[in-house]
Short mmCIF file of C-alpha atoms in Angstrom, two decimals:
data_model
loop_
_atom_site.label_atom_id
_atom_site.label_comp_id
_atom_site.label_asym_id
_atom_site.label_seq_id
_atom_site.Cartn_x
_atom_site.Cartn_y
_atom_site.Cartn_z
CA MET A 1 -8.50 10.13 15.61
CA PRO A 2 -6.28 7.29 16.61
CA GLU A 3 -5.38 7.07 20.32
CA VAL A 4 -1.67 6.58 19.53
CA PRO A 5 -0.73 8.71 16.45
CA GLU A 6 1.84 7.08 14.16
CA ARG A 7 3.12 8.59 10.92
CA TRP A 8 0.25 10.98 10.53
CA PRO A 9 -0.58 12.21 14.02
CA GLY A 10 -3.28 14.65 12.87
CA SER A 11 -4.97 16.21 9.88
CA PHE A 12 -7.40 18.98 10.57
CA VAL A 13 -9.78 20.96 8.36
CA VAL A 14 -10.28 24.65 9.48
CA ASP A 15 -13.73 26.02 8.48
CA LEU A 16 -15.36 29.35 8.74
CA ASP A 17 -19.22 29.21 8.64
CA GLY A 18 -19.15 25.76 7.11
CA VAL A 19 -16.61 26.57 4.39
CA MET A 20 -13.07 25.17 4.36
CA ILE A 21 -10.44 27.99 4.75
CA GLY A 22 -7.43 25.95 5.71
CA GLN A 23 -5.83 22.76 6.78
CA ILE A 24 -3.44 21.88 9.59
CA LEU A 25 -1.26 18.73 9.24
CA LEU A 26 0.79 17.02 11.88
CA ARG A 27 3.06 14.33 10.49
CA ARG A 28 6.11 12.51 11.64
CA ALA A 29 9.19 13.90 9.82
CA PRO A 30 11.06 11.10 8.01
CA SER A 31 14.42 10.01 9.26
CA SER A 32 15.92 11.17 5.98
CA ARG A 33 15.00 14.78 6.81
CA ARG A 34 17.36 17.21 8.55
CA SER A 35 18.77 15.67 11.72
CA ALA A 36 17.07 18.29 14.00
CA ALA A 37 13.67 17.32 12.55
CA ALA A 38 14.08 13.64 11.98
CA GLY A 39 11.46 11.61 13.66
CA LYS A 40 9.72 14.55 15.29
CA VAL A 41 6.17 15.71 14.68
CA ASP A 42 6.15 18.34 11.95
CA LEU A 43 3.50 21.06 11.94
CA GLY A 44 2.29 22.29 8.49
CA TYR A 45 -0.48 24.56 7.59
CA LEU A 46 -2.16 25.91 4.45
CA PHE A 47 -4.84 28.62 4.38
CA LEU A 48 -6.65 30.29 1.52
CA PRO A 49 -5.29 33.80 0.86
CA ARG A 50 -8.61 35.37 1.71
CA ALA A 51 -8.29 33.89 5.30
CA TRP A 52 -4.84 35.53 5.92
CA GLY A 53 -4.49 38.20 8.46
CA PHE A 54 -7.35 37.32 10.70
CA GLY A 55 -5.67 35.06 13.21
CA TYR A 56 -7.28 31.87 11.95
CA ALA A 57 -3.93 30.16 11.45
CA SER A 58 -2.72 31.17 14.88
CA GLU A 59 -5.88 29.88 16.51
CA ALA A 60 -5.92 26.64 14.56
CA CYS A 61 -2.27 25.81 15.03
CA ALA A 62 -2.50 26.59 18.74
CA ALA A 63 -5.41 24.14 19.05
CA ALA A 64 -3.46 21.50 17.06
CA LEU A 65 -0.44 21.90 19.43
CA GLU A 66 -2.70 21.56 22.41
CA TRP A 67 -4.22 18.48 20.87
CA ILE A 68 -0.77 16.84 20.09
CA GLU A 69 0.20 17.59 23.76
CA GLY A 70 -2.82 15.68 24.92
CA VAL A 71 -2.16 12.65 22.77
CA LEU A 72 1.70 12.68 22.84
CA PRO A 73 2.63 14.47 26.07
CA GLY A 74 6.07 16.05 26.00
CA GLU A 75 6.52 15.42 22.31
CA PRO A 76 8.56 18.25 20.56
CA VAL A 77 7.06 19.72 17.35
CA VAL A 78 9.08 21.23 14.44
CA LEU A 79 8.11 23.71 11.83
CA THR A 80 9.97 24.73 8.68
CA THR A 81 9.37 27.90 6.64
CA GLN A 82 11.23 30.24 4.43
CA THR A 83 12.77 33.14 6.24
CA ALA A 84 11.32 35.45 3.53
CA ASN A 85 7.79 34.37 4.64
CA VAL A 86 7.20 37.06 7.15
CA GLY A 87 3.67 35.83 8.04
CA SER A 88 4.88 32.35 8.89
CA MET A 89 7.91 33.58 10.73
CA SER A 90 5.62 35.79 12.87
CA LEU A 91 3.18 32.86 13.43
CA ALA A 92 6.06 30.51 14.49
CA ALA A 93 7.26 33.13 17.06
CA LYS A 94 3.64 33.70 18.36
CA LEU A 95 3.19 29.96 18.79
CA GLY A 96 6.40 29.68 20.80
CA PHE A 97 8.71 27.95 18.23
CA THR A 98 12.30 28.76 18.80
CA GLU A 99 15.00 28.55 16.07
CA VAL A 100 17.04 25.40 15.79
CA GLU A 101 18.72 26.11 12.52
CA ARG A 102 18.73 27.81 9.17
CA PHE A 103 19.51 26.14 5.89
CA ARG A 104 19.22 26.63 2.20
CA ALA A 105 16.77 24.57 0.16
CA TRP A 106 14.42 25.22 -2.78
CA ASP A 107 16.61 28.20 -3.74
CA ALA A 108 15.80 30.08 -0.54
CA GLU A 109 16.81 30.38 3.07
CA GLN A 110 14.80 28.02 5.34
CA TRP A 111 14.10 28.30 9.06
CA LEU A 112 13.56 25.27 11.25
CA GLY A 113 12.05 25.94 14.67
CA GLN A 114 10.98 23.62 17.56
CA TRP A 115 8.10 23.86 20.03
CA SER A 116 8.48 22.02 23.29
CA PRO A 117 5.32 21.81 25.43
CA VAL A 118 7.29 22.04 28.65
CA CYS A 119 8.95 25.33 27.65
CA SER A 120 5.76 26.68 26.09
CA ALA A 121 3.77 26.09 29.34
CA THR A 122 6.22 28.18 31.37
CA GLU A 123 6.21 31.26 29.14
CA PRO A 124 4.08 34.16 30.30
CA GLU A 125 1.04 35.00 28.16
#
């Protein structure tokens, strides 16, 4: 891992018993993206369907957020998902993301949330 992350702050493989079940990506949102996300670290994740519902995404994303806080202290992180994706909406809430805006893209309503380490550290567990 680079000491000072640039465009791709982090890319992590999530494995279970030596088998890849998912991936976490932290990348710098391009300036052409929605103004609320432009230039911020964007959290993305992808897990195999057989790994859904066991808390792996929650655990891995929380670890990635802890890592980014260590290498880029105070850096806000954004996450975008479709409002119809109940699992991702629940994960965003569990991780402490708060809604910034909703917009329409890819023929569906999208949700943009932001996680700020300072706010997250003060929330009760």
